[in-house]
Amino acid sequence: MSGPVPSLDRLPGEPRYWYAGLAVLLVAWPLLFGAFWARIGLGALMWIGLAQSWNMIGGYAGYLDFGHGAYFGIGAFAAAVAMAQFGYPFLVGFGLAILVSTVVAYLVAVPTLRLTGAYFAIATWAFAESIKQAALVTGITGGTFGLSLPRSPETFIGVPVPFEIAETFFYYAMLVLCLATMALTYYLFERHEFGYRVKALRDDQDAAESLGIDTTRVKRQVYVLSCVVAAVFGSVHAWYIVYVHPNDVLAPIITDRMVIMALLGGLGTLTGPIAGGLLVFLLERLSSVFLGSTTFYLPLIGILIMVTVLFAPSGIIGILRGEVDRDDVRKNVKELGEKFDLL
Amino acid sequence: MTDDILRTTDLTKRFGALTANDEISISVERGEIRGIIGPNGSGKTTFFNTVTGFYQPDGGSVHFDGEEVTGWEPYRLARRGLGRTFQIVSPFKNMTVRQNMLAVQTDDGRSREEKRDRAEEILEFLEIDHIADNEARGMSGGQQKLLELGRVLMLDPELVMLDEPAAGVNPALELRIMDHIHELNDEGTTFVVIEHDMHVMKTLADSVSVFDSGSHIAQGDFEEVSQDDAVREAYLGGTTAEDDEVPI
């Protein structure tokens, strides 16, 4: 396509009215629909934020991080250790999650970002697995027993707060984090020259270097940033769920979900993880609630991934923007048909 | 005393048993357009890659603008004022033309506003400002070449090394590119250009260096090198041509 880049503001009428309406809906959500839907909402917000965090390194920078979920777990355990083992309020755990994830991400970034493609993916996957195994045998993380977090009114900032620490509180906490993640992504990756440099190194690292871009530094910055965002969500999740175990918060499925959400929505786009995150999360949760099946959504997701990769590599957002080339789709359908003797 | 902007001394690059650049010593004077020619596999692009930091040399040194820069990382050299393009054009295809320009990073303390103004100026100069908001992947090959040159100009380089700027470009656009190079050269930018099109080289270069099998075998103006025995040997493979013209 050779025309100007499509604008996101393609909705009928004034975009600001749509944004205002969406803002009102998001703020009023738990008040309008109650605790159950607040829980659904906070889950969706968390997964959208996590998918966006993966999208920073996987989509914008093009580094397929298959160990990203480890940082969600690191954030969860940082908060859990601070609160359960040392009796600190959540805010200290939150700060600790940022600190620990920054240090770990930097230490991991230095050797692994020298690798590319499958090697990077395997190295990060192995890192995540080793973190999980370490958490299972380390005393401070509770080992195979995990850790239970306190959740009384004084566990937020150290003194009692005049509101309940329950679903609504966590919904708003996730809303703030998710909106902050979106705003950060929009500013850094879509508007700031930093984002142009990240995309430049994804498209052609040598060309980027030849234009003054210190690609090693930029890669490390994106990696650390994306990991810290995942850790921040992990820390809030730990407090919300009040119990963390390595098999839950360090499970490989966490990374898998982030990857699937970003891929289905549209890699390297601001809105892709929102679309993909909503689709996957709601499919999973609603099929579980209304159909009583926790696995029904899995084959559906598998089919969706195949269809996306084959026919709409730019994801849902690419389809909405009209970026799917019909000739390519026809060609792929024909090739598939011939391959499986269907045509 | 000459004012050399680029000087390589015994620059050597090996790949296993193959010596791609064998003790190459070249001086490029500030303000000139230096052509580099040679048969395929003679080591021209390796020379570019070694000078611009993409390959670490196995021997010798590189001096740029009076400073030894041997083994510097490419981004440092770029920020220091040594720009280059590649044989295969590589626009950042998922970004707009303007974003391609703004991705360039310099150390000169320019504000974002100044950088944007400079990008507009360059796009206008290269006559691609009308497609500034288009994605680079939709550009024609010639437009991509111009964008690549434009990005390098964002560095405000002292020296630009162009690897086959006219390859795969239609004659009208080729002329435009040549005009831009001449215009920039008149304003003081030095160029080192690899080009297989000898017509382009003849009209563009002030002097020419000839490479063969990893060695620098001749240097002089175009007419001079085309009469050189070693150059004839390299291009004709040792046959004795009746014709005075080297088929280059």
Coordinates of C-alpha atoms in Angstrom, one line a residue:
Chain A
M1 CA 0.0 0.0 0.0
S2 CA 1.3 3.4 -1.0
G3 CA -1.2 5.9 0.3
P4 CA -0.9 7.9 3.5
V5 CA -0.8 5.9 6.7
P6 CA -4.4 5.2 7.8
S7 CA -5.6 7.2 10.8
L8 CA -7.0 5.4 13.9
D9 CA -9.8 7.9 14.0
R10 CA -12.1 6.2 11.6
L11 CA -15.1 6.0 13.8
P12 CA -18.2 8.0 12.6
G13 CA -18.7 11.3 14.2
E14 CA -16.3 13.2 16.4
P15 CA -13.6 10.8 17.8
R16 CA -13.5 12.8 21.1
Y17 CA -17.2 11.8 21.8
W18 CA -16.2 8.2 21.4
Y19 CA -13.3 8.6 23.7
A20 CA -15.4 10.4 26.2
G21 CA -18.0 7.7 26.1
L22 CA -15.4 5.0 26.5
A23 CA -13.9 6.8 29.4
V24 CA -17.3 7.1 31.2
L25 CA -18.0 3.4 30.5
L26 CA -14.6 2.3 31.9
V27 CA -15.0 4.4 35.0
A28 CA -18.6 3.5 35.7
W29 CA -18.1 -0.2 34.8
P30 CA -18.0 -1.8 38.3
L31 CA -20.7 0.6 39.6
L32 CA -23.0 -0.3 36.7
F33 CA -22.4 -4.0 36.5
G34 CA -21.4 -5.2 39.9
A35 CA -18.6 -7.4 41.4
F36 CA -18.8 -10.2 38.8
W37 CA -18.3 -8.0 35.8
A38 CA -15.8 -5.9 37.8
R39 CA -13.7 -9.1 38.0
I40 CA -14.1 -9.8 34.3
G41 CA -13.2 -6.1 33.6
L42 CA -10.1 -6.2 35.8
G43 CA -8.9 -9.4 34.2
A44 CA -9.4 -8.0 30.7
L45 CA -7.5 -4.8 31.7
M46 CA -4.7 -6.8 33.2
W47 CA -4.3 -9.0 30.1
I48 CA -4.5 -6.1 27.7
G49 CA -1.7 -4.4 29.7
L50 CA 0.4 -7.6 29.7
A51 CA -0.2 -8.1 26.0
Q52 CA 1.0 -4.6 25.4
S53 CA 4.1 -5.1 27.5
W54 CA 5.0 -8.1 25.3
N55 CA 4.1 -6.1 22.2
M56 CA 6.8 -3.6 23.1
I57 CA 9.6 -6.1 22.7
G58 CA 7.9 -8.7 20.5
G59 CA 5.9 -6.4 18.2
Y60 CA 7.7 -3.0 18.1
A61 CA 11.2 -4.3 18.4
G62 CA 10.7 -7.7 16.7
Y63 CA 12.3 -9.8 19.5
L64 CA 10.2 -12.8 20.2
D65 CA 10.5 -13.0 24.0
F66 CA 9.2 -16.4 25.1
G67 CA 10.1 -15.8 28.7
H68 CA 8.2 -12.6 29.3
G69 CA 5.8 -14.2 31.7
A70 CA 8.7 -14.7 34.1
Y71 CA 8.6 -11.0 34.8
F72 CA 4.9 -11.2 35.7
G73 CA 5.9 -13.8 38.2
I74 CA 8.9 -11.8 39.5
G75 CA 6.6 -8.8 40.1
A76 CA 4.1 -11.1 41.8
F77 CA 6.7 -12.7 44.1
A78 CA 8.4 -9.3 44.8
A79 CA 5.2 -8.0 46.2
A80 CA 4.4 -11.3 47.9
V81 CA 7.8 -11.5 49.6
A82 CA 7.7 -7.8 50.7
M83 CA 4.2 -8.2 52.2
A84 CA 4.1 -11.8 53.4
Q85 CA 7.7 -12.4 54.5
F86 CA 8.6 -8.9 55.7
G87 CA 5.2 -7.3 56.5
Y88 CA 5.7 -4.3 54.3
P89 CA 2.6 -2.5 52.7
F90 CA 1.8 -3.2 49.1
L91 CA 3.4 0.1 47.9
V92 CA 6.8 -1.2 49.1
G93 CA 6.2 -4.5 47.3
F94 CA 5.2 -2.5 44.2
G95 CA 8.4 -0.6 44.3
L96 CA 10.4 -3.8 44.9
A97 CA 8.7 -5.3 41.8
I98 CA 9.9 -2.4 39.7
L99 CA 13.4 -2.6 41.2
V100 CA 13.9 -6.4 41.0
S101 CA 12.5 -6.6 37.5
T102 CA 14.7 -3.8 36.3
V103 CA 17.8 -5.4 37.6
V104 CA 16.9 -8.9 36.4
A105 CA 15.8 -7.7 33.0
Y106 CA 19.0 -5.8 32.5
L107 CA 21.1 -8.8 33.5
V108 CA 19.2 -11.0 31.2
A109 CA 19.2 -8.4 28.4
V110 CA 23.0 -8.1 28.2
P111 CA 23.7 -11.7 27.0
T112 CA 20.4 -12.6 25.4
L113 CA 19.9 -9.6 23.2
R114 CA 23.0 -10.6 21.4
L115 CA 21.0 -13.4 20.0
T116 CA 18.2 -13.1 17.4
G117 CA 15.3 -15.1 16.1
A118 CA 14.8 -18.6 17.5
Y119 CA 18.0 -18.4 19.6
F120 CA 16.6 -15.4 21.5
A121 CA 13.2 -17.1 21.9
I122 CA 14.8 -20.3 23.3
A123 CA 17.2 -18.4 25.6
T124 CA 14.3 -16.4 27.1
W125 CA 12.1 -19.5 27.4
A126 CA 14.9 -21.2 29.3
F127 CA 15.4 -18.2 31.5
A128 CA 11.7 -18.2 32.4
E129 CA 11.8 -22.0 33.1
S130 CA 14.8 -21.6 35.4
I131 CA 13.1 -18.8 37.3
K132 CA 10.1 -21.0 37.9
Q133 CA 12.3 -23.9 39.1
A134 CA 14.3 -21.6 41.4
A135 CA 11.0 -20.2 42.9
L136 CA 9.9 -23.8 43.6
V137 CA 13.0 -24.6 45.6
T138 CA 13.7 -21.2 47.3
G139 CA 12.5 -20.6 50.9
I140 CA 11.8 -16.9 50.5
T141 CA 9.2 -17.5 47.8
G142 CA 7.6 -20.2 49.9
G143 CA 8.9 -23.0 47.7
T144 CA 6.2 -25.5 46.7
F145 CA 3.8 -24.0 49.2
G146 CA 3.7 -20.5 47.7
L147 CA 2.9 -17.4 49.6
S148 CA -0.3 -15.9 51.0
L149 CA -0.6 -12.1 51.1
P150 CA -2.5 -10.0 53.7
R151 CA -5.2 -7.8 52.5
S152 CA -6.5 -5.5 55.3
P153 CA -7.0 -1.8 54.9
E154 CA -3.5 -0.9 56.2
T155 CA -1.7 -3.2 53.8
F156 CA -2.0 -0.7 51.0
I157 CA 0.2 2.2 52.2
G158 CA 1.0 1.2 55.8
V159 CA -1.9 3.0 57.5
P160 CA -5.6 2.2 57.2
V161 CA -7.3 3.6 54.1
P162 CA -11.0 4.7 54.2
F163 CA -12.1 2.4 51.4
E164 CA -12.4 -1.4 50.9
I165 CA -9.6 -3.3 49.3
A166 CA -11.8 -5.4 47.1
E167 CA -12.9 -6.0 43.5
T168 CA -13.7 -2.4 42.7
F169 CA -10.4 -1.2 44.2
F170 CA -8.5 -3.7 42.1
Y171 CA -10.6 -2.8 39.0
Y172 CA -9.5 0.8 39.3
A173 CA -5.9 -0.1 40.0
M174 CA -5.8 -2.2 36.8
L175 CA -7.6 0.5 34.9
V176 CA -5.0 3.1 36.0
L177 CA -2.1 0.7 35.1
C178 CA -3.6 -0.3 31.8
L179 CA -4.3 3.3 30.8
A180 CA -0.8 4.3 31.9
T181 CA 0.7 1.4 29.8
M182 CA -1.3 2.5 26.8
A183 CA -0.3 6.2 27.2
L184 CA 3.3 5.2 27.6
T185 CA 3.2 3.0 24.6
Y186 CA 1.5 5.7 22.5
Y187 CA 3.9 8.4 23.5
L188 CA 7.1 6.3 23.3
F189 CA 6.4 4.1 20.4
E190 CA 4.0 6.0 18.2
R191 CA 5.0 9.6 18.8
H192 CA 8.5 9.8 20.1
E193 CA 11.7 9.3 18.1
F194 CA 12.6 6.5 20.5
G195 CA 9.8 4.5 18.9
Y196 CA 11.0 5.2 15.4
R197 CA 14.4 3.9 16.5
V198 CA 12.9 0.7 17.9
K199 CA 11.0 0.1 14.7
A200 CA 14.1 0.9 12.7
L201 CA 16.2 -1.8 14.4
R202 CA 13.3 -4.3 13.9
D203 CA 13.2 -3.5 10.2
D204 CA 17.0 -3.4 9.5
Q205 CA 19.5 -3.4 12.3
D206 CA 22.5 -2.6 10.1
A207 CA 20.8 0.4 8.5
A208 CA 19.7 1.6 11.9
E209 CA 23.4 1.4 13.2
S210 CA 24.5 3.3 10.1
L211 CA 22.1 6.1 11.0
G212 CA 23.6 6.8 14.4
I213 CA 21.3 4.5 16.4
D214 CA 23.0 2.6 19.2
T215 CA 20.9 -0.5 18.6
T216 CA 22.3 -2.4 21.6
R217 CA 21.3 0.3 24.0
V218 CA 17.8 0.8 22.4
K219 CA 17.1 -3.0 22.5
R220 CA 18.1 -3.1 26.2
Q221 CA 15.9 -0.1 27.0
V222 CA 12.8 -1.7 25.3
Y223 CA 13.4 -5.0 26.9
V224 CA 13.8 -3.6 30.4
L225 CA 10.8 -1.3 29.9
S226 CA 8.5 -4.1 28.7
C227 CA 9.6 -6.4 31.5
V228 CA 9.0 -3.8 34.2
V229 CA 5.5 -3.2 32.9
A230 CA 4.8 -7.0 33.1
A231 CA 6.2 -7.0 36.7
V232 CA 4.0 -4.1 37.8
F233 CA 0.9 -6.0 36.6
G234 CA 2.2 -9.1 38.4
S235 CA 2.6 -7.2 41.7
V236 CA -1.0 -6.0 41.6
H237 CA -2.3 -9.4 40.5
A238 CA -0.5 -11.0 43.5
W239 CA -2.2 -8.7 46.0
Y240 CA -5.6 -9.1 44.3
I241 CA -5.4 -12.9 44.2
V242 CA -3.8 -13.1 47.7
Y243 CA -1.9 -16.3 47.0
V244 CA 1.0 -16.8 44.7
H245 CA 2.5 -20.1 43.6
P246 CA 5.3 -20.6 41.1
N247 CA 3.1 -23.0 39.1
D248 CA 0.5 -20.2 38.7
V249 CA 2.3 -16.9 38.3
L250 CA 5.4 -18.3 36.6
A251 CA 3.5 -20.7 34.3
P252 CA 4.5 -20.7 30.6
I253 CA 0.9 -20.2 29.6
I254 CA 1.2 -16.6 30.8
T255 CA 3.8 -15.8 28.1
D256 CA 1.8 -17.8 25.6
R257 CA -1.3 -15.8 26.2
M258 CA 0.6 -12.5 25.8
V259 CA 2.0 -13.7 22.5
I260 CA -1.3 -14.9 21.2
M261 CA -3.1 -11.7 22.2
A262 CA -0.5 -9.4 20.6
L263 CA -0.4 -11.6 17.5
L264 CA -4.1 -11.9 17.0
G265 CA -4.6 -8.2 17.6
G266 CA -1.8 -6.9 15.5
L267 CA 1.9 -6.9 16.3
G268 CA 3.7 -3.6 16.7
T269 CA 0.5 -1.6 16.9
L270 CA -1.0 0.4 19.8
T271 CA -4.5 -1.0 19.5
G272 CA -3.6 -4.6 18.5
P273 CA -3.1 -5.9 22.1
I274 CA -6.4 -4.3 23.1
A275 CA -8.3 -6.1 20.4
G276 CA -6.4 -9.4 20.9
G277 CA -6.4 -9.1 24.7
L278 CA -10.2 -8.6 24.8
L279 CA -10.9 -11.4 22.3
V280 CA -8.8 -14.0 23.9
F281 CA -9.6 -13.1 27.5
L282 CA -13.4 -12.9 26.9
L283 CA -13.4 -16.1 24.9
E284 CA -11.7 -17.9 27.7
R285 CA -13.7 -16.4 30.5
L286 CA -17.1 -16.3 29.0
S287 CA -16.8 -19.9 27.6
S288 CA -15.9 -20.9 31.1
V289 CA -18.7 -19.1 32.8
F290 CA -21.5 -19.7 30.3
L291 CA -20.5 -23.0 28.7
G292 CA -18.8 -24.5 31.7
S293 CA -15.7 -25.4 29.7
T294 CA -12.3 -24.1 30.6
T295 CA -10.8 -25.6 27.4
F296 CA -13.4 -24.9 24.8
Y297 CA -11.6 -21.7 23.8
L298 CA -8.3 -23.3 23.2
P299 CA -9.0 -25.0 19.8
L300 CA -10.8 -21.9 18.8
I301 CA -7.7 -19.8 19.5
G302 CA -5.6 -22.3 17.6
I303 CA -7.8 -21.9 14.5
L304 CA -7.8 -18.1 14.9
I305 CA -4.0 -18.1 15.1
M306 CA -3.7 -20.2 11.9
V307 CA -6.1 -18.0 10.1
T308 CA -4.3 -14.8 11.3
V309 CA -0.9 -16.0 10.3
L310 CA -2.0 -17.2 6.9
F311 CA -4.4 -14.6 5.8
A312 CA -4.1 -11.5 8.0
P313 CA -0.6 -11.3 9.5
S314 CA -1.3 -7.7 10.6
G315 CA -4.0 -9.1 12.9
I316 CA -7.4 -7.8 13.7
I317 CA -6.2 -4.2 13.5
G318 CA -4.8 -4.9 10.1
I319 CA -8.2 -6.2 9.0
L320 CA -9.9 -3.2 10.4
R321 CA -7.5 -0.9 8.6
G322 CA -8.0 -2.7 5.3
E323 CA -4.4 -3.9 5.2
V324 CA -5.3 -7.4 4.2
D325 CA -4.4 -8.0 0.5
R326 CA -7.2 -10.0 -1.1
D327 CA -4.9 -11.4 -3.7
D328 CA -2.6 -12.8 -1.0
V329 CA -5.6 -14.3 0.7
R330 CA -6.8 -16.0 -2.5
K331 CA -3.3 -17.2 -3.2
N332 CA -2.9 -18.7 0.2
V333 CA -6.4 -20.3 0.1
K334 CA -5.5 -21.8 -3.4
E335 CA -2.1 -23.1 -2.2
L336 CA -3.7 -24.6 0.9
G337 CA -6.5 -26.2 -1.1
E338 CA -3.9 -27.7 -3.5
K339 CA -1.8 -28.9 -0.7
F340 CA -4.6 -30.8 1.0
D341 CA -6.3 -31.8 -2.2
L342 CA -9.4 -29.8 -1.4
L343 CA -9.7 -28.0 -4.7
Chain B
M1 CA 49.8 19.2 2.3
T2 CA 46.5 17.6 1.3
D3 CA 43.5 17.7 3.6
D4 CA 42.5 14.1 3.8
I5 CA 39.0 13.4 5.3
L6 CA 39.5 9.6 5.1
R7 CA 42.7 7.7 5.2
T8 CA 43.1 3.9 5.5
T9 CA 46.5 2.4 6.1
D10 CA 47.2 -1.2 5.3
L11 CA 43.6 -2.0 6.0
T12 CA 43.1 -5.8 6.0
K13 CA 40.0 -7.9 6.3
R14 CA 40.1 -11.7 6.1
F15 CA 37.2 -14.3 6.1
G16 CA 39.0 -17.5 7.0
A17 CA 41.5 -18.2 4.2
L18 CA 40.0 -15.5 2.0
T19 CA 41.7 -12.1 2.2
A20 CA 38.8 -9.8 1.1
N21 CA 40.9 -6.6 1.7
D22 CA 44.6 -6.9 1.5
E23 CA 46.5 -4.0 3.1
I24 CA 44.5 -1.3 1.4
S25 CA 45.9 2.2 1.8
I26 CA 43.7 5.0 0.4
S27 CA 43.4 8.7 1.1
V28 CA 40.3 10.6 0.2
E29 CA 40.7 14.4 0.0
R30 CA 38.1 16.6 1.6
G31 CA 35.5 17.8 -0.9
E32 CA 36.2 15.3 -3.6
I33 CA 34.0 12.6 -5.2
R34 CA 36.0 9.4 -5.1
G35 CA 34.8 6.4 -7.2
I36 CA 35.6 2.8 -6.3
I37 CA 35.4 0.3 -9.1
G38 CA 36.4 -3.3 -9.6
P39 CA 35.0 -6.6 -10.7
N40 CA 32.5 -8.5 -8.6
G41 CA 34.2 -9.9 -5.5
S42 CA 37.1 -7.5 -5.6
G43 CA 36.4 -6.3 -2.0
K44 CA 34.7 -3.0 -2.5
T45 CA 31.8 -3.5 -0.2
T46 CA 34.0 -5.2 2.3
F47 CA 36.1 -2.1 2.3
F48 CA 33.0 0.0 3.0
N49 CA 31.9 -2.3 5.8
T50 CA 35.4 -2.3 7.4
V51 CA 35.7 1.5 7.2
T52 CA 32.2 2.1 8.6
G53 CA 32.7 -0.3 11.5
F54 CA 30.4 -3.2 10.4
Y55 CA 33.5 -5.4 10.1
Q56 CA 36.4 -5.4 12.6
P57 CA 39.6 -5.1 10.6
D58 CA 42.3 -7.8 10.9
G59 CA 45.0 -5.2 10.4
G60 CA 45.7 -1.6 9.5
S61 CA 43.9 1.5 10.5
V62 CA 41.2 4.0 9.6
H63 CA 41.5 7.7 10.1
F64 CA 38.5 9.9 9.7
D65 CA 38.6 13.7 9.8
G66 CA 42.0 13.6 11.6
E67 CA 41.0 11.0 14.2
E68 CA 41.8 7.4 14.4
V69 CA 38.4 5.5 14.2
T70 CA 39.6 2.0 13.6
G71 CA 37.0 -0.5 15.0
W72 CA 34.5 2.1 16.1
E73 CA 31.0 1.0 16.2
P74 CA 28.9 2.1 13.1
Y75 CA 26.6 4.3 15.1
R76 CA 29.5 6.2 16.6
L77 CA 31.0 6.8 13.2
A78 CA 27.6 7.9 11.9
R79 CA 27.2 10.4 14.7
R80 CA 30.8 11.6 14.0
G81 CA 29.8 12.5 10.4
L82 CA 30.5 9.4 8.4
G83 CA 27.3 8.3 6.6
R84 CA 26.8 5.4 4.3
T85 CA 24.2 3.6 2.2
F86 CA 23.9 -0.1 1.3
Q87 CA 23.9 -2.0 -1.9
I88 CA 20.4 -3.3 -1.2
V89 CA 18.2 -0.4 -0.2
S90 CA 16.8 -0.9 3.3
P91 CA 14.1 1.7 4.1
F92 CA 12.3 1.1 7.4
K93 CA 9.3 -0.2 5.6
N94 CA 6.7 0.0 8.3
M95 CA 7.3 3.7 9.0
T96 CA 6.4 6.7 7.0
V97 CA 9.0 8.6 5.0
R98 CA 9.1 11.4 7.6
Q99 CA 9.5 8.9 10.4
N100 CA 12.4 7.2 8.6
M101 CA 14.1 10.6 8.6
L102 CA 13.3 11.3 12.2
A103 CA 14.7 7.9 13.4
V104 CA 18.2 9.1 12.6
Q105 CA 20.1 9.9 15.8
T106 CA 22.8 12.5 16.1
D107 CA 24.9 14.0 18.9
D108 CA 24.6 17.6 17.8
G109 CA 22.1 18.8 20.3
R110 CA 19.4 19.7 17.8
S111 CA 15.9 20.1 19.3
R112 CA 13.1 18.0 18.0
E113 CA 11.7 21.0 16.2
E114 CA 15.0 21.7 14.5
K115 CA 15.3 18.0 13.5
R116 CA 11.8 18.1 12.0
D117 CA 12.6 21.3 10.1
R118 CA 15.8 19.7 8.8
A119 CA 13.9 16.6 7.7
E120 CA 11.4 18.7 5.7
E121 CA 14.3 20.7 4.1
I122 CA 16.0 17.5 3.0
L123 CA 12.8 15.9 1.7
E124 CA 12.1 19.0 -0.3
F125 CA 15.6 19.1 -1.6
L126 CA 15.3 15.4 -2.8
E127 CA 11.8 16.2 -4.1
I128 CA 10.1 13.5 -2.1
D129 CA 8.3 15.8 0.4
H130 CA 4.9 15.1 -1.3
I131 CA 5.1 11.5 0.0
A132 CA 6.4 12.3 3.5
D133 CA 3.4 10.7 5.1
N134 CA 3.4 7.6 3.0
E135 CA 4.7 4.3 4.3
A136 CA 8.1 3.5 3.0
R137 CA 7.1 0.0 1.8
G138 CA 4.9 1.5 -0.9
M139 CA 7.7 3.6 -2.5
S140 CA 9.3 2.8 -5.8
G141 CA 12.9 1.5 -5.9
G142 CA 14.2 4.9 -7.0
Q143 CA 12.2 6.8 -4.3
Q144 CA 13.7 4.3 -1.7
K145 CA 17.2 5.3 -3.0
L146 CA 16.4 8.9 -2.5
L147 CA 15.0 8.2 1.0
E148 CA 18.1 6.4 1.9
L149 CA 20.2 9.3 0.8
G150 CA 17.9 11.6 2.7
R151 CA 18.3 9.7 5.9
V152 CA 22.1 9.9 5.6
L153 CA 21.9 13.6 5.1
M154 CA 20.0 13.9 8.4
L155 CA 23.4 13.1 10.0
D156 CA 24.8 16.3 8.3
P157 CA 27.8 14.1 7.3
E158 CA 31.2 15.3 6.3
L159 CA 31.7 12.1 4.2
V160 CA 29.1 9.9 2.5
M161 CA 29.9 6.5 1.3
L162 CA 27.4 5.3 -1.4
D163 CA 27.2 1.7 -2.4
E164 CA 25.8 1.5 -5.9
P165 CA 23.5 4.5 -5.8
A166 CA 22.4 4.2 -9.4
A167 CA 21.8 0.4 -9.4
G168 CA 18.3 -0.6 -10.5
V169 CA 17.2 3.0 -11.0
N170 CA 15.7 4.4 -14.2
P171 CA 17.8 6.8 -16.3
A172 CA 15.8 9.9 -15.3
L173 CA 16.1 9.2 -11.6
E174 CA 19.7 8.2 -12.0
L175 CA 20.3 11.7 -13.4
R176 CA 18.5 13.2 -10.5
I177 CA 20.5 11.3 -8.0
M178 CA 23.7 12.4 -9.7
D179 CA 22.6 16.0 -9.7
H180 CA 21.9 15.8 -5.9
I181 CA 25.3 14.3 -5.3
H182 CA 27.0 17.1 -7.3
E183 CA 24.9 19.7 -5.5
L184 CA 25.8 18.3 -2.1
N185 CA 29.4 18.0 -3.1
D186 CA 29.5 21.7 -4.2
E187 CA 28.3 22.5 -0.7
G188 CA 31.3 20.7 0.8
T189 CA 30.2 17.0 1.3
T190 CA 32.8 14.5 0.4
F191 CA 31.6 11.3 -1.4
V192 CA 33.1 7.8 -1.9
V193 CA 31.0 5.9 -4.4
I194 CA 31.0 2.3 -5.5
E195 CA 29.3 2.0 -8.9
H196 CA 29.3 -0.5 -11.7
D197 CA 27.9 1.8 -14.3
M198 CA 31.0 3.3 -15.8
H199 CA 29.1 6.1 -17.5
V200 CA 27.9 7.2 -14.1
M201 CA 31.4 6.9 -12.7
K202 CA 33.0 8.8 -15.5
T203 CA 30.7 11.8 -15.1
L204 CA 30.6 11.7 -11.3
A205 CA 34.0 10.9 -9.9
D206 CA 36.9 13.3 -9.5
S207 CA 39.2 10.3 -9.1
V208 CA 38.8 6.6 -9.1
S209 CA 40.3 3.8 -7.0
V210 CA 40.4 0.3 -8.6
F211 CA 40.1 -2.9 -6.6
D212 CA 40.9 -6.3 -7.7
S213 CA 41.0 -9.6 -5.7
G214 CA 41.0 -7.6 -2.4
S215 CA 43.9 -5.3 -3.4
H216 CA 43.9 -1.6 -4.4
I217 CA 45.6 -1.8 -7.7
A218 CA 45.3 1.7 -9.2
Q219 CA 44.2 5.2 -8.6
G220 CA 43.8 8.3 -10.7
D221 CA 41.2 10.1 -12.9
F222 CA 38.9 8.0 -14.9
E223 CA 40.8 8.3 -18.2
E224 CA 44.1 7.5 -16.4
V225 CA 42.9 4.3 -14.7
S226 CA 41.2 3.0 -17.8
Q227 CA 44.6 3.0 -19.5
D228 CA 46.3 1.3 -16.6
D229 CA 47.7 -2.2 -17.4
A230 CA 46.7 -3.7 -14.0
V231 CA 43.1 -2.4 -14.5
R232 CA 43.0 -3.9 -18.0
E233 CA 44.3 -7.2 -16.5
A234 CA 41.6 -7.1 -13.8
Y235 CA 38.7 -6.5 -16.2
L236 CA 39.9 -8.4 -19.2
G237 CA 41.4 -11.4 -17.4
G238 CA 44.8 -11.0 -18.9
T239 CA 43.8 -11.0 -22.6
T240 CA 45.4 -8.5 -24.9
A241 CA 42.8 -6.3 -26.3
E242 CA 43.3 -4.6 -29.6
D243 CA 40.8 -2.0 -28.5
D244 CA 42.2 0.8 -26.4
E245 CA 39.0 1.0 -24.3
V246 CA 38.6 -1.0 -21.2
P247 CA 35.1 -2.4 -21.3
I248 CA 34.2 -0.6 -18.1

